[in-house]
């Protein structure tokens, strides 16, 4: 959510930032509602002062035996009370309108974010590894002989419908090993705190991180009002919902491995083959809570944490900074990490690492006390994939596929597989 004081102080800058996202100027509407709200508050305060003054004079009039003045003042007090009630209701209504409007407006892009219309305008900032050359035509993950026995879409469709998968045998074990490897790396090498969170949350938690009200169609809601998390960003970030932290207790760095659920309402017809885009998937998610002065450096650090996973797996990737047209609504700046998938002969997104600034913190009322003293300030929140487990599995098997249909597995995973180094053409670990 946006700071109304900042919009009041520089509406032109606010509108200019929105225009970079292709959004029409909004400051005039915002400030008109804000002015109506403040006018109602001021009028209520003035009426309250008049009512208080009249109430004090009622007793004096009665003491003087001035019945006419006594009755006039009593009527005035009653009139002012009614007026105050009406004005307070008006102020409350305008405040709700203002909050709803501010909550629906996307975050303002960082100055470093390039202008652009869509993903074609994203800017590459880093690349790792060489794209592999195969002596054969590489297959997509679901067609690799070693993988087919352990990746069952037909049974999953019988159980749950489209965009689900049932993993078994070597593929299931590889999936579990990847998640464990990611967690161990982030905890032991990157200093993140492992956290196990619920996957069902209250509605206000979805508001806190910006999934609601605008993107409710992308998530699932239960019949009793809980929401299934689209990512552990929701739970990890909302740990500080309503809290005021000590500056010397920051940054807070969390990591969680969870099930995630997305309706994929906005991706109809995209990636319908294989397990690249699923309604239910697993992800290792990172979240940092920092001070404003530290958030830019923390964004770089989190990006390196995500990149380190792919480097240990020896998988080629590139990192891009998203342009204004591709930037998520709640984020100020995002790095996408795109992994090379030989079966598709292209880079595909495997992680997003983003800084939200104080946008989520205002929605959550999450603050910190500066060590130097002064009023509490809003924290900055950051989140990032570290990584999406299923997409990493796809990258591992596609880059490790061999001409005989087997898959060679990265050496860093061998200890997690009891020394097994490959999946044979018939789907067994060996």
XYZ file of C-alpha atoms in Angstrom:
430
model
C 0.000 0.000 0.000
C 1.159 3.532 -0.664
C 1.943 6.363 1.760
C -0.712 9.048 1.355
C 1.693 11.677 2.691
C 4.153 10.945 -0.105
C 1.388 11.329 -2.679
C 0.304 14.620 -1.102
C 3.863 15.943 -1.123
C 4.639 15.025 -4.742
C 1.644 13.875 -6.767
C 3.419 14.465 -10.077
C 6.219 12.046 -9.147
C 3.645 9.435 -8.078
C 1.792 9.701 -11.379
C 5.042 9.605 -13.351
C 6.052 6.370 -11.605
C 2.647 4.820 -12.345
C 2.923 5.838 -15.970
C 6.077 3.703 -16.229
C 3.778 0.743 -15.550
C 1.323 1.949 -18.179
C -1.177 3.067 -15.521
C -3.133 6.312 -15.843
C -2.487 9.106 -13.306
C -4.283 8.398 -10.033
C -3.190 11.185 -7.701
C -6.154 13.484 -8.449
C -8.713 10.847 -7.431
C -6.648 9.820 -4.411
C -6.177 13.379 -3.185
C -9.857 14.257 -3.717
C -10.910 11.350 -1.481
C -8.195 12.232 1.015
C -9.375 15.851 1.102
C -12.992 14.775 1.676
C -11.843 12.444 4.469
C -9.765 15.120 6.172
C -12.526 17.717 5.792
C -15.000 15.373 7.493
C -12.525 14.694 10.314
C -11.900 18.427 10.816
C -15.623 19.177 10.771
C -16.234 16.431 13.339
C -13.500 17.818 15.584
C -14.956 21.353 15.283
C -18.441 20.073 16.103
C -17.041 18.157 19.068
C -15.401 21.312 20.404
C -18.668 23.219 20.024
C -20.574 20.414 21.767
C -18.070 20.392 24.636
C -18.368 24.158 25.055
C -22.167 24.037 25.011
C -22.187 21.159 27.502
C -20.174 23.240 29.969
C -22.565 26.171 29.581
C -25.661 24.015 30.200
C -24.960 23.789 33.929
C -24.274 27.514 34.198
C -27.560 28.375 32.483
C -29.479 26.047 34.792
C -27.752 27.577 37.816
C -28.822 31.065 36.722
C -32.362 29.860 36.276
C -32.261 30.786 32.598
C -34.599 28.092 31.338
C -34.654 29.396 27.762
C -30.875 29.329 27.462
C -30.756 25.969 29.231
C -33.119 24.396 26.701
C -31.304 26.013 23.753
C -27.950 24.682 24.903
C -29.352 21.175 25.517
C -30.777 21.164 22.011
C -27.448 22.399 20.623
C -25.551 19.599 22.374
C -27.958 17.009 20.975
C -27.689 18.541 17.516
C -23.888 18.512 17.637
C -23.802 14.883 18.780
C -25.906 13.894 15.797
C -23.707 15.982 13.519
C -20.553 14.407 14.945
C -21.936 10.918 14.373
C -22.790 11.723 10.777
C -19.394 13.294 10.116
C -17.551 10.359 11.677
C -19.490 7.959 9.456
C -18.627 10.105 6.451
C -14.932 10.169 7.417
C -14.965 6.393 7.916
C -16.552 5.840 4.504
C -13.985 8.081 2.805
C -11.173 6.334 4.684
C -12.415 2.957 3.436
C -12.598 4.299 -0.116
C -9.068 5.644 0.170
C -7.665 2.424 1.622
C -9.359 0.287 -1.036
C -8.021 2.539 -3.789
C -4.474 2.595 -2.420
C -4.496 -1.196 -1.941
C -5.449 -1.720 -5.570
C -2.627 0.387 -7.020
C 0.603 -1.485 -7.844
C 3.932 -0.723 -6.233
C 6.067 1.988 -7.795
C 9.036 0.620 -9.786
C 12.551 1.271 -8.587
C 14.546 3.786 -10.641
C 16.875 0.941 -11.713
C 14.026 -1.012 -13.337
C 14.166 -0.673 -17.135
C 11.136 0.568 -19.015
C 9.422 -1.959 -21.258
C 6.184 -3.590 -22.315
C 6.721 -7.301 -21.627
C 9.286 -10.056 -21.027
C 11.001 -9.262 -24.317
C 12.196 -6.010 -22.746
C 13.785 -7.613 -19.664
C 17.517 -6.968 -19.386
C 20.073 -9.719 -18.830
C 22.526 -8.893 -16.022
C 24.332 -12.200 -15.439
C 24.932 -15.563 -17.106
C 26.403 -18.820 -15.824
C 27.491 -21.936 -17.677
C 27.559 -22.917 -21.314
C 24.502 -24.206 -23.117
C 25.216 -27.943 -23.611
C 25.699 -29.460 -27.031
C 24.095 -32.879 -27.430
C 25.026 -35.480 -30.046
C 21.304 -36.240 -30.258
C 18.061 -34.289 -30.165
C 17.396 -33.627 -26.449
C 13.937 -34.491 -25.154
C 11.594 -32.648 -22.854
C 11.535 -34.023 -19.310
C 8.364 -36.091 -19.650
C 9.660 -37.889 -22.774
C 13.023 -38.983 -21.363
C 12.930 -42.797 -20.984
C 14.503 -42.690 -17.509
C 11.810 -40.313 -16.289
C 8.650 -41.675 -17.913
C 8.113 -44.530 -15.397
C 8.161 -42.150 -12.437
C 6.127 -39.225 -13.829
C 2.462 -40.214 -14.176
C 0.081 -37.573 -15.492
C -2.764 -39.945 -16.361
C -3.206 -41.242 -12.814
C -2.898 -37.717 -11.443
C -5.626 -36.589 -13.843
C -7.850 -39.435 -12.625
C -7.233 -38.355 -9.035
C -7.392 -34.594 -9.392
C -7.761 -33.388 -12.981
C -5.354 -31.624 -15.297
C -2.131 -29.930 -14.186
C -1.300 -32.428 -11.487
C 1.399 -35.103 -11.478
C 2.086 -38.284 -9.529
C 5.800 -38.882 -8.948
C 7.151 -42.263 -7.898
C 10.331 -44.268 -7.587
C 13.576 -42.604 -8.662
C 11.857 -39.393 -9.763
C 10.099 -38.969 -6.400
C 13.361 -39.601 -4.605
C 15.193 -37.087 -6.798
C 12.480 -34.512 -6.060
C 12.899 -35.066 -2.306
C 16.687 -34.917 -2.563
C 16.535 -31.590 -4.392
C 14.353 -30.013 -1.693
C 16.647 -31.283 1.062
C 19.745 -30.062 -0.773
C 18.208 -26.597 -1.210
C 17.245 -26.348 2.455
C 20.647 -27.523 3.680
C 22.451 -25.036 1.449
C 20.326 -22.074 2.514
C 20.527 -22.968 6.203
C 24.157 -24.006 6.504
C 25.802 -21.754 3.917
C 23.468 -18.782 3.578
C 22.393 -18.367 7.195
C 18.630 -18.575 6.709
C 16.376 -19.801 9.502
C 14.435 -22.934 8.591
C 10.729 -22.452 9.185
C 7.777 -24.813 8.866
C 4.591 -22.860 8.206
C 0.895 -23.598 7.628
C -0.331 -23.752 4.045
C -3.798 -22.502 5.035
C -4.010 -18.826 6.026
C -6.549 -16.260 7.102
C -7.772 -13.821 4.479
C -5.981 -10.855 6.083
C -2.650 -12.600 5.526
C -3.324 -12.681 1.774
C -4.101 -8.953 1.956
C -0.861 -8.402 3.843
C 1.341 -9.628 1.010
C -0.853 -8.292 -1.793
C -2.491 -11.422 -3.220
C -5.811 -9.820 -2.293
C -7.932 -8.064 -3.299
C -6.697 -7.975 -6.897
C -5.392 -11.505 -7.501
C -7.877 -13.707 -5.681
C -8.645 -15.662 -8.871
C -5.063 -16.941 -8.911
C -5.471 -18.763 -5.580
C -7.791 -21.279 -3.929
C -10.142 -20.521 -1.023
C -11.737 -23.133 1.207
C -15.433 -23.122 2.045
C -14.728 -21.829 5.556
C -12.680 -18.850 4.394
C -9.091 -20.054 4.597
C -6.798 -19.565 1.608
C -4.252 -22.081 0.302
C -0.931 -20.297 -0.020
C 0.389 -19.691 -3.562
C 3.879 -19.553 -2.019
C 5.407 -19.420 1.476
C 6.020 -15.716 0.824
C 2.571 -15.268 2.373
C 3.306 -17.070 5.634
C 6.959 -16.106 6.070
C 6.382 -12.396 5.396
C 3.330 -12.242 7.641
C 5.362 -13.513 10.589
C 6.044 -9.808 11.255
C 2.437 -8.724 10.611
C 1.507 -6.161 13.272
C 4.918 -6.307 14.970
C 7.438 -3.592 15.800
C 10.947 -5.060 15.631
C 14.175 -3.840 17.153
C 16.625 -2.687 14.488
C 19.403 -4.740 16.058
C 17.229 -7.846 15.534
C 17.301 -7.390 11.759
C 17.605 -8.561 9.094
C 15.376 -11.558 9.666
C 16.022 -14.263 7.105
C 13.638 -17.184 6.717
C 13.452 -20.235 4.470
C 10.636 -22.773 4.150
C 9.860 -25.785 2.001
C 6.113 -25.966 1.388
C 3.401 -27.175 -0.880
C 2.085 -24.295 -2.999
C -1.257 -23.958 -4.770
C -2.154 -21.796 -7.752
C -5.199 -21.846 -9.965
C -3.146 -20.565 -12.924
C -6.186 -18.534 -13.915
C -4.106 -16.221 -16.077
C -2.190 -18.921 -17.940
C -4.850 -20.874 -19.783
C -3.306 -22.899 -22.572
C 0.301 -22.275 -21.503
C 2.684 -25.125 -20.670
C -0.048 -27.751 -20.603
C 2.423 -30.594 -21.247
C 4.636 -31.909 -18.480
C 5.026 -30.531 -14.981
C 6.310 -27.046 -15.729
C 3.076 -25.343 -14.650
C 1.031 -27.175 -12.012
C -1.849 -26.358 -9.668
C 0.057 -27.984 -6.792
C 3.833 -27.852 -6.527
C 6.648 -27.538 -4.000
C 8.975 -24.637 -3.501
C 11.772 -23.608 -1.198
C 11.031 -19.964 -0.444
C 13.271 -17.275 1.030
C 12.016 -14.146 2.819
C 14.021 -11.317 4.365
C 12.816 -8.510 6.612
C 15.214 -5.553 6.582
C 15.583 -1.861 7.190
C 15.147 0.447 4.176
C 18.874 1.225 4.018
C 19.753 -2.470 3.779
C 17.114 -3.693 1.342
C 19.047 -3.082 -1.901
C 22.069 -5.030 -0.634
C 19.774 -7.768 0.698
C 18.167 -8.094 -2.729
C 21.579 -8.740 -4.271
C 22.440 -11.231 -1.511
C 19.195 -13.182 -1.975
C 19.738 -13.323 -5.733
C 23.176 -14.857 -5.128
C 21.623 -17.401 -2.750
C 19.217 -18.572 -5.455
C 21.905 -18.578 -8.151
C 24.193 -20.642 -5.906
C 21.765 -23.568 -6.009
C 21.956 -23.789 -9.797
C 25.721 -23.317 -9.801
C 26.157 -26.229 -7.386
C 23.908 -28.281 -9.669
C 26.041 -27.153 -12.647
C 23.025 -26.041 -14.631
C 23.323 -23.111 -17.072
C 21.185 -20.098 -16.247
C 20.865 -16.391 -16.824
C 19.579 -13.645 -14.532
C 17.458 -10.788 -15.853
C 15.996 -7.672 -14.290
C 12.312 -7.416 -15.103
C 11.140 -4.367 -17.017
C 8.195 -2.257 -15.863
C 5.762 -4.142 -18.089
C 6.713 -7.539 -16.638
C 7.137 -6.486 -13.003
C 4.786 -8.044 -10.449
C 2.170 -5.694 -9.030
C 3.472 -5.778 -5.448
C 7.167 -5.520 -6.244
C 9.512 -2.591 -6.643
C 12.273 -4.558 -8.390
C 12.635 -8.204 -9.456
C 15.438 -10.428 -10.674
C 14.252 -13.489 -12.595
C 16.592 -16.441 -12.847
C 16.015 -18.425 -16.032
C 17.391 -21.933 -16.378
C 18.362 -23.562 -19.663
C 15.977 -26.338 -20.723
C 17.446 -28.326 -23.629
C 14.115 -29.991 -24.402
C 12.582 -26.603 -25.142
C 15.843 -25.100 -26.446
C 15.300 -21.980 -24.377
C 15.698 -20.362 -20.985
C 12.692 -20.632 -18.644
C 12.034 -18.853 -15.369
C 12.885 -20.929 -12.303
C 13.077 -18.231 -9.608
C 12.025 -14.667 -8.934
C 13.810 -12.633 -6.283
C 12.030 -9.387 -5.445
C 12.105 -6.388 -3.161
C 8.741 -4.916 -2.178
C 10.116 -1.967 -0.201
C 7.557 -0.859 2.394
C 4.570 -1.746 0.167
C 3.722 -4.966 2.020
C 4.825 -3.582 5.384
C 2.193 -0.837 5.218
C -0.492 -3.408 4.509
C 0.745 -5.521 7.447
C 1.603 -2.588 9.738
C 5.073 -4.075 10.254
C 7.593 -1.609 11.695
C 10.939 -1.385 13.439
C 12.438 0.896 16.096
C 15.536 2.709 14.773
C 18.584 2.271 16.982
C 19.212 6.021 16.776
C 15.784 6.694 18.275
C 12.719 8.369 16.844
C 9.373 7.031 15.702
C 9.014 3.452 14.448
C 9.402 3.117 10.681
C 8.079 0.559 8.223
C 10.328 -2.396 7.456
C 11.229 -3.502 3.947
C 10.254 -7.001 2.800
C 11.917 -9.207 0.196
C 11.095 -12.650 -1.126
C 12.577 -15.115 -3.551
C 12.434 -18.674 -4.813
C 15.296 -20.767 -3.656
C 14.140 -22.688 -5.790
C 10.949 -24.128 -7.282
C 11.599 -27.840 -6.714
C 9.670 -29.259 -9.672
C 11.189 -26.853 -12.175
C 14.650 -27.608 -10.812
C 13.960 -31.319 -11.292
C 13.028 -30.599 -14.910
C 16.283 -28.694 -15.412
C 18.361 -31.453 -13.796
C 16.943 -34.276 -15.897
C 16.871 -32.369 -19.185
C 20.462 -31.177 -18.825
C 21.614 -34.575 -17.558
C 19.922 -36.727 -20.191
C 22.050 -39.166 -22.169
C 21.629 -40.647 -25.626
C 20.722 -44.071 -24.197
C 17.746 -42.565 -22.317
C 19.439 -42.477 -18.922
C 20.026 -39.352 -16.818
C 23.305 -38.432 -15.131
C 22.699 -36.623 -11.843
C 24.739 -33.698 -10.441
C 27.501 -34.771 -8.048
C 26.198 -32.503 -5.293
C 23.073 -34.695 -5.092
C 24.900 -38.035 -4.796
C 25.105 -37.929 -0.958
C 21.337 -37.297 -0.810
C 20.751 -40.397 -2.962
C 22.906 -42.816 -0.928
C 25.681 -42.582 -3.507
C 23.468 -43.145 -6.536
C 24.687 -41.156 -9.541
C 22.206 -41.726 -12.360
C 18.753 -42.903 -13.361
C 18.880 -45.810 -15.775
C 16.848 -45.927 -19.018
C 14.278 -48.128 -17.280
C 13.798 -45.616 -14.428
C 15.932 -47.051 -11.601
C 18.514 -45.265 -9.468
C 21.998 -46.647 -9.962
